[in-house]
Amino acid sequence: MRLGFFSRLLNEVPADERYRLAAEQIGHAESFGFDTAWVAQHHFDGAEGGLPAPLIFLAHVAARTSRIRLGTGIITLPLEHPVRVAEDTAVLDLLTGGRLEVGVGSGGTPSSFTAFGTESARRAAVYAEHLAVLVDAWSGRDLGGGNRLYPAAPRLLDAVWEATFSVSGGARAGRAGNGLMLSRTQPRPEEHPEATLAEIQRPIVDAYYENLPTGTAPRIVASRTAFVADSRAEALRYAERGLSRARLPFETSRDRITAFDVHVGTPQDVIDSLKADPTLDRVTDLVLQVHSVDPPHPLILRSIELLATEVAPAFGWAPAPATEMTSTRTGTA
């Protein structure tokens, strides 16, 4: 299992400071052996997510790091020109030394589509069309008029991850041999409002495995909210503050923690909580974020440290050997 860090860039500071702090957090994750770092893309609403241009930000982070793999979680593909995405990712993958992971999805904020001249109602169809063009470009196929992608980027065909809330989306990702991205939380069905996240996501994972071509290695990211602190009281205090921002009608902090699928507390609290999630037995990547708690920057850094040194090892994870890290930095592995 690989260990990842995920950021929505939501520190309560101006945008330039958000970017500086997120870059520092990713560098901190690299220093503690995290395998991957992922950033979300959100347009227009800074309270929802602080980054509309993830590839530009990752280019900046790539120059500050040397080993950690860098991923988009996600690029909202219906709002992008797929050939430009192909070009930008091809260049960025070269600049990172082949460290780019490309997570894509159809997007979840209908109001964002208007500004891009796209109908939210058509996003599933546009997503499929744009993903097909993206794959054609990376594959070196004719994009019209004899034009082919430069620089070539065939490696990225094995770096695609599809985010989905649905069983059909899991099946689609499996058929394509792409990675599957599972969300940190998702809406409960009206007929089963008390369903656990694992109960909702198990059929998605089943559909993915059932449709994966024979001989294709599975790639499944499970994103989870995990805020670890040195004391349970400290963790719960910041969880209460962060989760209450949503202004949803939950009477207690425990209700909010359950509703947002949050794993919070001391390292042992979070270990026990995560071990109760059977989905994690079937994933290849555990990617952890502090949203929706969103504590201050120093506590995010401390949480990263505790995740790497105490929580993740309980799931069989260990950082890459120092010799491997060194050889990767020098370009010899």
Short mmCIF file of C-alpha atoms in Angstrom, two decimals:
data_model
loop_
_atom_site.label_atom_id
_atom_site.label_comp_id
_atom_site.label_asym_id
_atom_site.label_seq_id
_atom_site.Cartn_x
_atom_site.Cartn_y
_atom_site.Cartn_z
CA MET A 1 0.00 0.00 0.00
CA ARG A 2 1.18 3.50 -0.86
CA LEU A 3 0.60 6.42 1.48
CA GLY A 4 -0.58 9.76 0.14
CA PHE A 5 -1.29 13.28 1.36
CA PHE A 6 -4.18 15.27 -0.11
CA SER A 7 -4.85 19.01 0.07
CA ARG A 8 -7.76 21.20 -0.93
CA LEU A 9 -5.64 24.28 -0.04
CA LEU A 10 -8.07 25.66 2.51
CA ASN A 11 -5.88 27.36 5.07
CA GLU A 12 -7.61 30.54 6.32
CA VAL A 13 -5.17 32.93 4.65
CA PRO A 14 -4.94 34.76 1.28
CA ALA A 15 -4.44 32.67 -1.84
CA ASP A 16 -0.70 33.24 -2.19
CA GLU A 17 -0.17 32.11 1.40
CA ARG A 18 -2.40 29.08 0.83
CA TYR A 19 -0.13 28.02 -2.00
CA ARG A 20 3.01 28.54 0.05
CA LEU A 21 1.66 26.55 2.99
CA ALA A 22 0.38 23.70 0.82
CA ALA A 23 3.76 23.42 -0.90
CA GLU A 24 5.42 23.29 2.52
CA GLN A 25 3.00 20.57 3.64
CA ILE A 26 3.79 18.46 0.58
CA GLY A 27 7.51 18.91 1.14
CA HIS A 28 6.99 17.87 4.77
CA ALA A 29 5.09 14.78 3.62
CA GLU A 30 7.97 13.89 1.30
CA SER A 31 10.48 14.22 4.12
CA PHE A 32 8.46 11.69 6.14
CA GLY A 33 8.35 9.20 3.28
CA PHE A 34 4.85 9.74 1.86
CA ASP A 35 4.63 8.18 -1.59
CA THR A 36 2.16 10.59 -3.21
CA ALA A 37 0.68 14.07 -2.86
CA TRP A 38 -2.59 15.14 -4.44
CA VAL A 39 -4.35 18.48 -4.89
CA ALA A 40 -7.95 19.25 -5.76
CA GLN A 41 -9.24 21.62 -8.42
CA HIS A 42 -12.10 24.02 -7.65
CA HIS A 43 -13.28 27.02 -9.62
CA PHE A 44 -14.58 30.34 -8.24
CA ASP A 45 -15.44 29.37 -4.64
CA GLY A 46 -12.41 29.77 -2.39
CA ALA A 47 -14.32 28.36 0.56
CA GLU A 48 -14.82 25.07 -1.27
CA GLY A 49 -11.28 24.71 -2.57
CA GLY A 50 -8.43 27.11 -3.12
CA LEU A 51 -6.91 25.96 -6.41
CA PRO A 52 -8.33 26.39 -9.94
CA ALA A 53 -5.03 25.54 -11.71
CA PRO A 54 -3.56 22.34 -10.21
CA LEU A 55 -1.01 21.66 -12.95
CA ILE A 56 0.60 25.08 -12.50
CA PHE A 57 0.77 24.55 -8.75
CA LEU A 58 2.24 21.06 -9.15
CA ALA A 59 4.94 22.43 -11.45
CA HIS A 60 5.95 24.74 -8.61
CA VAL A 61 5.90 21.86 -6.12
CA ALA A 62 7.89 19.64 -8.47
CA ALA A 63 10.75 22.13 -8.35
CA ARG A 64 10.75 21.95 -4.53
CA THR A 65 10.59 18.15 -4.25
CA SER A 66 12.51 15.26 -5.69
CA ARG A 67 10.81 11.95 -4.97
CA ILE A 68 7.14 12.22 -4.01
CA ARG A 69 4.67 11.53 -6.82
CA LEU A 70 2.34 14.43 -7.62
CA GLY A 71 -1.29 13.98 -8.58
CA THR A 72 -4.45 15.85 -9.49
CA GLY A 73 -7.46 14.89 -7.46
CA ILE A 74 -9.10 15.85 -9.76
CA ILE A 75 -8.96 17.79 -13.02
CA THR A 76 -12.60 18.63 -13.87
CA LEU A 77 -12.33 17.33 -17.40
CA PRO A 78 -15.62 18.65 -18.90
CA LEU A 79 -14.40 22.21 -18.18
CA GLU A 80 -11.05 21.73 -19.93
CA HIS A 81 -9.92 21.42 -23.54
CA PRO A 82 -8.59 17.86 -23.63
CA VAL A 83 -5.75 18.58 -26.06
CA ARG A 84 -4.47 21.36 -23.79
CA VAL A 85 -4.70 19.01 -20.82
CA ALA A 86 -2.70 16.46 -22.82
CA GLU A 87 -0.04 19.05 -23.67
CA ASP A 88 0.21 20.47 -20.16
CA THR A 89 0.40 17.07 -18.49
CA ALA A 90 2.98 15.85 -21.02
CA VAL A 91 5.26 18.78 -20.27
CA LEU A 92 4.71 18.56 -16.52
CA ASP A 93 5.43 14.84 -16.45
CA LEU A 94 8.79 15.49 -18.08
CA LEU A 95 9.57 18.32 -15.67
CA THR A 96 8.76 16.08 -12.70
CA GLY A 97 10.91 13.22 -13.95
CA GLY A 98 7.85 11.02 -14.56
CA ARG A 99 6.23 11.66 -11.18
CA LEU A 100 2.83 12.87 -12.40
CA GLU A 101 -0.45 11.07 -11.61
CA VAL A 102 -3.53 12.36 -13.47
CA GLY A 103 -6.81 12.09 -11.61
CA VAL A 104 -9.85 13.17 -13.63
CA GLY A 105 -13.56 13.44 -13.00
CA SER A 106 -16.77 14.99 -14.25
CA GLY A 107 -17.04 17.63 -11.49
CA GLY A 108 -19.55 18.20 -8.75
CA THR A 109 -20.42 21.92 -8.72
CA PRO A 110 -23.12 22.66 -11.33
CA SER A 111 -22.82 26.44 -11.00
CA SER A 112 -19.20 26.36 -12.23
CA PHE A 113 -20.19 25.08 -15.67
CA THR A 114 -21.96 28.27 -16.79
CA ALA A 115 -18.80 30.35 -16.91
CA PHE A 116 -17.16 27.75 -19.14
CA GLY A 117 -20.06 27.62 -21.59
CA THR A 118 -20.84 24.01 -20.73
CA GLU A 119 -24.11 22.53 -19.50
CA SER A 120 -23.84 20.66 -16.24
CA ALA A 121 -26.54 18.27 -17.44
CA ARG A 122 -24.18 17.08 -20.20
CA ARG A 123 -21.11 16.69 -18.03
CA ALA A 124 -21.09 12.87 -18.08
CA ALA A 125 -21.15 12.77 -21.87
CA VAL A 126 -18.58 15.57 -22.22
CA TYR A 127 -16.35 13.86 -19.67
CA ALA A 128 -16.36 10.64 -21.73
CA GLU A 129 -15.63 12.56 -24.94
CA HIS A 130 -12.77 14.54 -23.41
CA LEU A 131 -11.23 11.49 -21.75
CA ALA A 132 -11.21 9.68 -25.10
CA VAL A 133 -9.39 12.62 -26.73
CA LEU A 134 -6.91 12.73 -23.85
CA VAL A 135 -6.12 9.04 -24.28
CA ASP A 136 -5.80 9.45 -28.06
CA ALA A 137 -3.35 12.32 -27.58
CA TRP A 138 -1.15 10.46 -25.09
CA SER A 139 -1.27 7.41 -27.37
CA GLY A 140 0.20 9.42 -30.24
CA ARG A 141 -2.87 9.14 -32.46
CA ASP A 142 -3.83 11.68 -35.12
CA LEU A 143 -5.78 14.49 -33.45
CA GLY A 144 -6.93 15.93 -36.78
CA GLY A 145 -5.05 17.32 -39.73
CA GLY A 146 -2.14 14.98 -39.10
CA ASN A 147 -1.38 16.61 -35.74
CA ARG A 148 0.04 14.47 -32.95
CA LEU A 149 0.92 15.37 -29.40
CA TYR A 150 4.34 16.87 -28.72
CA PRO A 151 6.04 16.02 -26.49
CA ALA A 152 4.92 12.40 -26.60
CA ALA A 153 3.51 11.08 -23.34
CA PRO A 154 2.74 7.36 -23.55
CA ARG A 155 3.68 6.86 -19.87
CA LEU A 156 0.63 8.84 -18.81
CA LEU A 157 -1.66 6.12 -20.17
CA ASP A 158 -0.75 4.19 -17.02
CA ALA A 159 -1.17 7.21 -14.74
CA VAL A 160 -4.91 7.88 -15.20
CA TRP A 161 -7.22 7.75 -12.19
CA GLU A 162 -11.01 8.17 -12.47
CA ALA A 163 -13.01 9.62 -9.57
CA THR A 164 -16.57 8.45 -9.17
CA PHE A 165 -19.46 8.15 -6.74
CA SER A 166 -21.22 5.45 -8.77
CA VAL A 167 -21.07 1.74 -9.49
CA SER A 168 -21.18 2.47 -13.23
CA GLY A 169 -18.18 4.76 -12.81
CA GLY A 170 -16.27 2.00 -11.04
CA ALA A 171 -17.07 -0.38 -13.88
CA ARG A 172 -15.96 2.20 -16.46
CA ALA A 173 -12.62 2.74 -14.76
CA GLY A 174 -12.10 -0.99 -14.49
CA ARG A 175 -12.85 -1.67 -18.16
CA ALA A 176 -10.35 1.00 -19.17
CA GLY A 177 -7.70 -0.39 -16.84
CA ASN A 178 -7.46 3.00 -15.14
CA GLY A 179 -7.07 3.70 -11.44
CA LEU A 180 -10.18 4.20 -9.31
CA MET A 181 -10.47 7.15 -6.92
CA LEU A 182 -12.84 6.82 -3.94
CA SER A 183 -13.92 9.95 -2.12
CA ARG A 184 -13.34 10.75 1.57
CA THR A 185 -17.14 10.96 1.96
CA GLN A 186 -20.19 10.89 -0.29
CA PRO A 187 -23.94 11.40 -0.10
CA ARG A 188 -26.04 8.64 1.46
CA PRO A 189 -28.90 7.23 -0.61
CA GLU A 190 -32.36 8.37 0.47
CA GLU A 191 -33.46 4.78 1.00
CA HIS A 192 -30.47 4.06 3.28
CA PRO A 193 -29.46 7.28 5.07
CA GLU A 194 -27.58 5.38 7.80
CA ALA A 195 -25.31 3.54 5.36
CA THR A 196 -21.63 3.56 6.17
CA LEU A 197 -19.12 4.84 3.65
CA ALA A 198 -17.80 1.30 3.25
CA GLU A 199 -21.30 0.01 2.43
CA ILE A 200 -21.66 2.66 -0.27
CA GLN A 201 -18.22 2.18 -1.76
CA ARG A 202 -18.04 -1.64 -1.62
CA PRO A 203 -20.24 -2.07 -4.75
CA ILE A 204 -18.09 0.49 -6.59
CA VAL A 205 -14.94 -1.48 -5.77
CA ASP A 206 -16.67 -4.74 -6.70
CA ALA A 207 -17.64 -3.34 -10.10
CA TYR A 208 -14.10 -2.11 -10.65
CA TYR A 209 -12.54 -5.51 -9.97
CA GLU A 210 -15.20 -7.34 -11.99
CA ASN A 211 -14.45 -5.25 -15.09
CA LEU A 212 -10.66 -5.00 -14.80
CA PRO A 213 -9.00 -6.76 -17.76
CA THR A 214 -7.19 -9.97 -16.94
CA GLY A 215 -3.57 -9.31 -16.09
CA THR A 216 -4.12 -5.62 -15.30
CA ALA A 217 -2.95 -4.64 -11.84
CA PRO A 218 -5.63 -2.84 -9.81
CA ARG A 219 -5.03 0.73 -8.70
CA ILE A 220 -7.47 2.05 -6.10
CA VAL A 221 -7.12 5.25 -4.09
CA ALA A 222 -9.19 5.59 -0.95
CA SER A 223 -9.19 9.19 0.21
CA ARG A 224 -9.99 9.57 3.89
CA THR A 225 -10.12 12.46 6.35
CA ALA A 226 -7.65 11.84 9.17
CA PHE A 227 -6.59 14.48 11.64
CA VAL A 228 -4.10 13.19 14.21
CA ALA A 229 -2.96 15.17 17.24
CA ASP A 230 -0.94 14.47 20.35
CA SER A 231 -4.07 14.40 22.49
CA ARG A 232 -7.65 13.41 21.80
CA ALA A 233 -8.92 16.60 23.43
CA GLU A 234 -6.85 18.75 21.10
CA ALA A 235 -7.98 16.81 18.03
CA LEU A 236 -11.65 17.00 19.00
CA ARG A 237 -11.43 20.72 19.77
CA TYR A 238 -10.23 21.52 16.26
CA ALA A 239 -12.61 18.99 14.71
CA GLU A 240 -15.54 20.68 16.42
CA ARG A 241 -14.43 24.07 15.16
CA GLY A 242 -13.76 22.90 11.61
CA LEU A 243 -16.82 20.71 11.13
CA SER A 244 -19.17 23.34 12.55
CA ARG A 245 -18.33 25.62 9.60
CA ALA A 246 -20.62 23.52 7.42
CA ARG A 247 -23.63 24.69 9.49
CA LEU A 248 -25.41 21.39 9.04
CA PRO A 249 -28.05 20.37 11.61
CA PHE A 250 -26.06 17.96 13.76
CA GLU A 251 -26.45 18.30 17.51
CA THR A 252 -23.05 17.06 18.67
CA SER A 253 -19.48 16.94 17.42
CA ARG A 254 -19.76 13.14 17.38
CA ASP A 255 -22.71 13.45 14.97
CA ARG A 256 -20.62 15.72 12.73
CA ILE A 257 -17.63 13.38 12.84
CA THR A 258 -19.86 10.49 11.79
CA ALA A 259 -21.66 12.49 9.09
CA PHE A 260 -18.39 13.68 7.52
CA ASP A 261 -16.66 10.27 7.82
CA VAL A 262 -13.85 11.82 9.83
CA HIS A 263 -11.07 9.87 11.57
CA VAL A 264 -9.81 12.04 14.38
CA GLY A 265 -7.89 11.77 17.64
CA THR A 266 -4.61 10.36 18.84
CA PRO A 267 -2.64 7.98 16.60
CA GLN A 268 -4.30 4.98 18.27
CA ASP A 269 -7.77 6.54 17.91
CA VAL A 270 -7.22 7.01 14.19
CA ILE A 271 -5.71 3.54 13.75
CA ASP A 272 -8.76 1.96 15.40
CA SER A 273 -11.15 4.11 13.36
CA LEU A 274 -9.48 3.37 10.03
CA LYS A 275 -9.27 -0.35 10.80
CA ALA A 276 -13.06 -0.38 11.12
CA ASP A 277 -13.29 0.56 7.41
CA PRO A 278 -13.19 -2.72 5.43
CA THR A 279 -12.76 -0.84 2.15
CA LEU A 280 -9.13 -0.21 3.04
CA ASP A 281 -8.35 -3.93 2.79
CA ARG A 282 -8.93 -3.72 -0.97
CA VAL A 283 -7.15 -0.52 -1.95
CA THR A 284 -3.63 0.09 -3.19
CA ASP A 285 -3.33 3.71 -2.03
CA LEU A 286 -4.46 5.27 1.23
CA VAL A 287 -4.57 9.05 0.73
CA LEU A 288 -5.21 11.17 3.82
CA GLN A 289 -6.41 14.75 4.15
CA VAL A 290 -7.45 17.05 6.99
CA HIS A 291 -10.56 18.46 5.28
CA SER A 292 -13.23 19.04 6.64
CA VAL A 293 -11.43 19.72 9.92
CA ASP A 294 -8.88 22.09 8.32
CA PRO A 295 -6.80 22.85 11.41
CA PRO A 296 -4.03 25.47 11.44
CA HIS A 297 -0.87 24.85 9.42
CA PRO A 298 1.39 23.75 12.33
CA LEU A 299 -1.15 21.11 13.32
CA ILE A 300 -1.37 19.86 9.73
CA LEU A 301 2.41 19.39 9.77
CA ARG A 302 2.20 17.53 13.07
CA SER A 303 -0.62 15.36 11.75
CA ILE A 304 1.52 14.46 8.72
CA GLU A 305 4.33 13.39 11.05
CA LEU A 306 2.05 11.24 13.22
CA LEU A 307 0.40 9.64 10.20
CA ALA A 308 3.77 8.58 8.81
CA THR A 309 5.41 7.49 12.04
CA GLU A 310 2.53 5.91 13.95
CA VAL A 311 -0.68 5.47 11.97
CA ALA A 312 0.39 4.19 8.55
CA PRO A 313 2.84 1.58 9.91
CA ALA A 314 -0.13 -0.08 11.65
CA PHE A 315 -1.44 -0.85 8.14
CA GLY A 316 1.83 -2.37 6.94
CA TRP A 317 3.18 0.78 5.33
CA ALA A 318 6.82 1.74 5.60
CA PRO A 319 8.68 4.61 3.93
CA ALA A 320 10.93 3.76 1.03
CA PRO A 321 14.45 2.81 2.14
CA ALA A 322 16.81 5.75 2.43
CA THR A 323 18.97 4.36 -0.38
CA GLU A 324 15.96 4.22 -2.70
CA MET A 325 15.00 7.80 -1.82
CA THR A 326 18.54 8.97 -2.49
CA SER A 327 18.84 7.19 -5.81
CA THR A 328 15.50 8.57 -6.95
CA ARG A 329 16.62 12.12 -6.10
CA THR A 330 19.78 11.67 -8.14
CA GLY A 331 17.90 10.17 -11.06
CA THR A 332 19.51 6.71 -10.85
CA ALA A 333 16.36 4.76 -10.05
#
